[in-house]
């Protein structure tokens, strides 16, 4: 069997998208308006958006926390999955991204079930303590802060909460112990935390899609109560 080339994996991604995901004008518009506003094209691929949608539905999640909104492409996928009575709280550092996200959420007809919190996630997340626990947490912001976000995912979740950590492959660089990239080091630390912190049980999959060679980690919050501070 031939090794995958960028052409072949993009062809397969297009085939899988056409076959299983389809082309939704609202989601296509969200990506388009994001591009028009000059935001970077760093949203999840359609096959991954559908994966998030399915994970929310499979787990029966009603309350979703997203860290890293951009133009709300992934947010729309998850907001659709929680249904009319569900809630998505999404945290975004950049005001101008939040403006684009708000428009996209309104156009998608899900703005009533999505709350955008603007600010750096490390500052915003403590303000969510005391709310009902989140059933699913999607982490997709500055990779340098992955361990901080995983800690908050466990604290703001409950045993059984699903945690999805995006972009764990980083073009293969994640397996380079000598990497000097702060983003890759943040990714490696996040994965190490998922292994050694008893609050999580996790695995990860490499992905090859239109976004290139990357991957996603999926974890379950366990019923193990750990003093996270003692792990560092
Ligand atoms: C990869 S994009 C999110 C993509 C989005 N989840 C999607 O798939 O459609 C990462 C986002 O995280 C935001 N971000 C970066 N650092 C952040 C921080 N410290 N707190 C909150 N958001 C942050 C960026 O502004 C950017 O919009
Ligand atoms: Mg991502």
Coordinates of C-alpha atoms and ligand atoms in Angstrom, one line a residue:
X1 CA 0.0 0.0 0.0
X2 CA 1.4 3.4 -0.9
X3 CA 2.3 5.9 1.8
X4 CA -0.1 8.7 2.1
X5 CA 0.8 11.9 0.3
X6 CA -0.8 15.2 1.0
X7 CA -2.8 14.8 -2.3
X8 CA -4.0 11.4 -1.4
X9 CA -5.0 12.2 2.2
X10 CA -6.8 15.4 1.1
X11 CA -8.6 13.3 -1.5
X12 CA -9.7 10.8 1.2
X13 CA -10.7 13.7 3.5
X14 CA -12.8 15.2 0.7
X15 CA -14.3 11.8 0.1
X16 CA -15.2 11.2 3.8
X17 CA -16.5 14.7 4.1
X18 CA -18.7 14.3 1.0
X19 CA -19.9 10.8 2.1
X20 CA -20.5 11.3 5.8
X21 CA -20.6 14.9 6.7
X22 CA -22.0 16.7 3.7
X23 CA -21.9 20.4 3.0
X24 CA -24.0 22.6 5.3
X25 CA -24.4 26.2 4.0
X26 CA -24.5 27.6 7.5
X27 CA -21.2 26.0 8.5
X28 CA -19.7 26.9 5.1
X29 CA -20.8 30.5 5.7
X30 CA -19.2 30.6 9.2
X31 CA -15.9 29.6 7.7
X32 CA -16.3 32.1 4.8
X33 CA -17.2 35.0 7.1
X34 CA -14.2 34.1 9.3
X35 CA -11.9 34.3 6.3
X36 CA -13.5 37.6 5.2
X37 CA -12.8 39.0 8.6
X38 CA -9.1 38.0 8.2
X39 CA -9.2 35.4 11.0
X40 CA -6.7 32.5 10.6
X41 CA -8.0 29.2 9.0
X42 CA -7.4 27.2 12.2
X43 CA -10.9 25.9 12.8
X44 CA -11.4 22.1 13.0
X45 CA -11.9 20.2 9.8
X46 CA -15.5 19.2 8.9
X47 CA -14.9 15.6 9.8
X48 CA -13.6 16.7 13.3
X49 CA -16.5 19.1 13.7
X50 CA -18.8 16.1 13.1
X51 CA -16.8 14.1 15.6
X52 CA -17.3 16.8 18.3
X53 CA -21.1 16.8 17.4
X54 CA -21.2 13.0 17.8
X55 CA -19.2 12.9 21.0
X56 CA -21.6 15.4 22.6
X57 CA -24.6 13.3 21.5
X58 CA -23.0 9.9 22.4
X59 CA -22.2 11.2 25.9
X60 CA -25.5 12.9 26.2
X61 CA -23.7 16.1 27.1
X62 CA -26.1 19.0 27.9
X63 CA -23.4 21.5 29.2
X64 CA -20.3 22.0 27.0
X65 CA -17.3 24.2 27.7
X66 CA -15.1 25.2 24.8
X67 CA -11.7 26.9 25.3
X68 CA -10.9 28.8 22.0
X69 CA -13.8 30.0 20.0
X70 CA -12.3 31.7 16.9
X71 CA -15.3 32.2 14.6
X72 CA -17.5 29.6 16.4
X73 CA -17.2 26.9 13.7
X74 CA -16.7 24.1 16.2
X75 CA -19.1 25.9 18.6
X76 CA -21.9 25.6 16.1
X77 CA -21.2 21.9 15.7
X78 CA -21.5 21.4 19.5
X79 CA -24.4 23.8 20.0
X80 CA -26.4 21.9 17.5
X81 CA -25.7 18.7 19.4
X82 CA -26.7 19.9 22.9
X83 CA -30.2 20.7 21.6
X84 CA -32.5 23.6 22.5
X85 CA -32.2 23.0 26.2
X86 CA -28.5 22.6 26.3
X87 CA -25.8 25.2 26.9
X88 CA -22.3 25.9 25.4
X89 CA -20.0 28.3 27.2
X90 CA -17.1 29.2 24.9
X91 CA -14.1 31.3 26.0
X92 CA -12.2 33.5 23.6
X93 CA -9.3 35.9 24.3
X94 CA -9.8 38.1 21.2
X95 CA -12.7 40.5 21.1
X96 CA -12.6 40.7 17.3
X97 CA -12.9 37.0 17.0
X98 CA -15.8 37.0 19.4
X99 CA -17.6 39.6 17.2
X100 CA -17.3 37.2 14.2
X101 CA -18.3 34.3 16.4
X102 CA -21.5 36.1 17.6
X103 CA -22.6 36.8 14.1
X104 CA -22.0 33.2 13.0
X105 CA -23.9 31.9 16.0
X106 CA -26.8 34.1 15.3
X107 CA -26.9 33.1 11.6
X108 CA -26.8 29.5 12.7
X109 CA -29.8 30.0 15.0
X110 CA -28.0 28.8 18.1
X111 CA -27.0 32.1 19.8
X112 CA -29.6 31.5 22.6
X113 CA -27.8 28.4 23.8
X114 CA -24.2 29.7 23.5
X115 CA -22.5 32.1 25.9
X116 CA -19.3 33.7 24.7
X117 CA -16.9 34.7 27.6
X118 CA -14.3 37.1 26.4
X119 CA -10.9 37.1 28.1
X120 CA -7.9 34.9 28.6
X121 CA -9.1 31.5 29.6
X122 CA -6.9 31.2 32.7
X123 CA -8.7 34.4 34.0
X124 CA -12.2 33.4 32.8
X125 CA -12.3 29.7 33.9
X126 CA -12.2 30.4 37.7
X127 CA -15.4 32.4 37.3
X128 CA -17.2 29.2 36.2
X129 CA -16.6 27.5 39.6
X130 CA -19.9 26.9 41.3
X131 CA -21.9 26.5 38.1
X132 CA -23.3 23.1 37.2
X133 CA -20.5 20.8 36.1
X134 CA -19.7 20.6 32.4
X135 CA -20.4 17.3 30.7
X136 CA -17.9 17.8 27.8
X137 CA -14.9 20.2 27.5
X138 CA -13.2 21.0 24.2
X139 CA -9.7 22.5 24.6
X140 CA -8.5 24.3 21.5
X141 CA -6.7 27.5 22.4
X142 CA -3.0 28.4 23.2
X143 CA -1.3 25.0 23.4
X144 CA 1.2 26.3 26.0
X145 CA -1.6 26.4 28.5
X146 CA -2.9 22.9 27.9
X147 CA -2.1 21.6 31.4
X148 CA -3.9 24.6 33.0
X149 CA -6.9 23.9 30.8
X150 CA -6.9 20.2 31.6
X151 CA -6.8 21.0 35.3
X152 CA -9.8 23.3 34.9
X153 CA -11.6 20.7 32.8
X154 CA -11.3 18.2 35.7
X155 CA -12.3 20.8 38.3
X156 CA -15.3 22.1 36.3
X157 CA -16.4 18.7 35.2
X158 CA -17.5 15.6 37.1
X159 CA -16.7 11.9 36.9
X160 CA -17.7 10.9 33.4
X161 CA -17.0 14.3 31.8
X162 CA -15.5 13.9 28.3
X163 CA -12.4 16.0 27.6
X164 CA -11.2 16.6 24.0
X165 CA -7.8 18.1 23.5
X166 CA -7.2 19.3 20.0
X167 CA -4.0 19.4 17.8
X168 CA -2.0 16.8 19.5
X169 CA 0.0 15.6 16.4
X170 CA 1.5 18.9 15.3
X171 CA 2.8 17.5 12.0
X172 CA 4.6 14.7 13.8
X173 CA 6.6 17.1 16.0
X174 CA 4.8 15.8 19.1
X175 CA 7.1 12.7 19.1
X176 CA 10.2 14.9 19.1
X177 CA 11.6 15.0 22.6
X178 CA 14.1 17.7 21.5
X179 CA 11.5 20.1 20.2
X180 CA 12.0 23.7 21.0
X181 CA 8.5 24.8 20.0
X182 CA 6.6 26.1 23.0
X183 CA 3.3 24.9 21.4
X184 CA 4.6 21.4 21.0
X185 CA 6.1 21.3 24.5
X186 CA 2.7 22.5 25.8
X187 CA 1.1 19.6 23.8
X188 CA 3.5 17.1 25.2
X189 CA 2.9 18.3 28.7
X190 CA -0.8 18.0 28.2
X191 CA -0.5 14.4 27.0
X192 CA 1.8 13.5 29.9
X193 CA -0.7 15.0 32.3
X194 CA -3.4 12.9 30.8
X195 CA -1.3 9.8 31.5
X196 CA -0.1 10.6 35.0
X197 CA -3.0 12.6 36.5
X198 CA -5.4 10.0 38.0
X199 CA -8.3 12.3 37.3
X200 CA -8.1 11.3 33.6
X201 CA -8.2 8.2 31.5
X202 CA -7.2 9.0 27.9
X203 CA -6.1 8.0 24.5
X204 CA -5.2 9.9 21.4
X205 CA -5.5 9.4 17.6
X206 CA -3.4 10.9 14.8
X207 CA -5.5 12.5 12.1
X208 CA -4.8 13.2 8.4
X209 CA -7.3 15.6 7.0
X210 CA -7.5 18.9 5.1
X211 CA -5.7 20.5 8.1
X212 CA -2.7 18.2 7.6
X213 CA -1.1 15.7 10.0
X214 CA -2.4 16.3 13.5
X215 CA -4.6 14.5 16.1
X216 CA -6.9 14.6 19.0
X217 CA -6.8 13.3 22.5
X218 CA -10.0 12.1 24.2
X219 CA -10.2 11.6 27.9
X220 CA -12.7 10.7 30.5
X221 CA -12.7 12.4 33.9
X222 CA -12.5 9.6 36.5
X223 CA -13.8 9.5 40.0
X224 CA -10.3 9.9 41.4
X225 CA -9.9 13.0 43.5
X226 CA -6.3 14.2 43.2
X227 CA -4.5 17.2 44.5
X228 CA -3.4 18.5 41.1
X229 CA -0.9 20.9 42.6
X230 CA 1.2 18.0 43.9
X231 CA 1.7 16.6 40.4
X232 CA 4.0 19.4 39.1
Ligands
LIG1 C1 -7.6 27.1 17.1 S1 -8.5 28.5 17.4 C2 -10.1 27.8 17.9 C3 -10.8 27.2 16.7 C4 -12.2 26.7 17.1 N1 -12.3 25.9 18.3 C5 -12.8 26.0 15.9 O1 -12.4 24.8 15.7 O2 -13.6 26.5 15.1 C6 -7.9 29.0 18.9 C7 -8.6 30.3 19.5 O3 -8.1 30.4 20.8 C8 -8.0 31.8 21.1 N2 -7.0 31.9 22.2 C9 -5.7 31.9 22.2 N3 -5.2 32.0 23.4 C10 -6.3 32.1 24.3 C11 -6.4 32.3 25.7 N4 -5.3 32.4 26.5 N5 -7.6 32.3 26.2 C12 -8.7 32.2 25.4 N6 -8.6 32.1 24.1 C13 -7.4 32.0 23.5 C14 -7.5 32.4 19.8 O4 -7.7 33.8 19.8 C15 -8.2 31.6 18.8 O5 -9.4 32.2 18.4
LIG2 MG1 -7.7 23.0 16.9

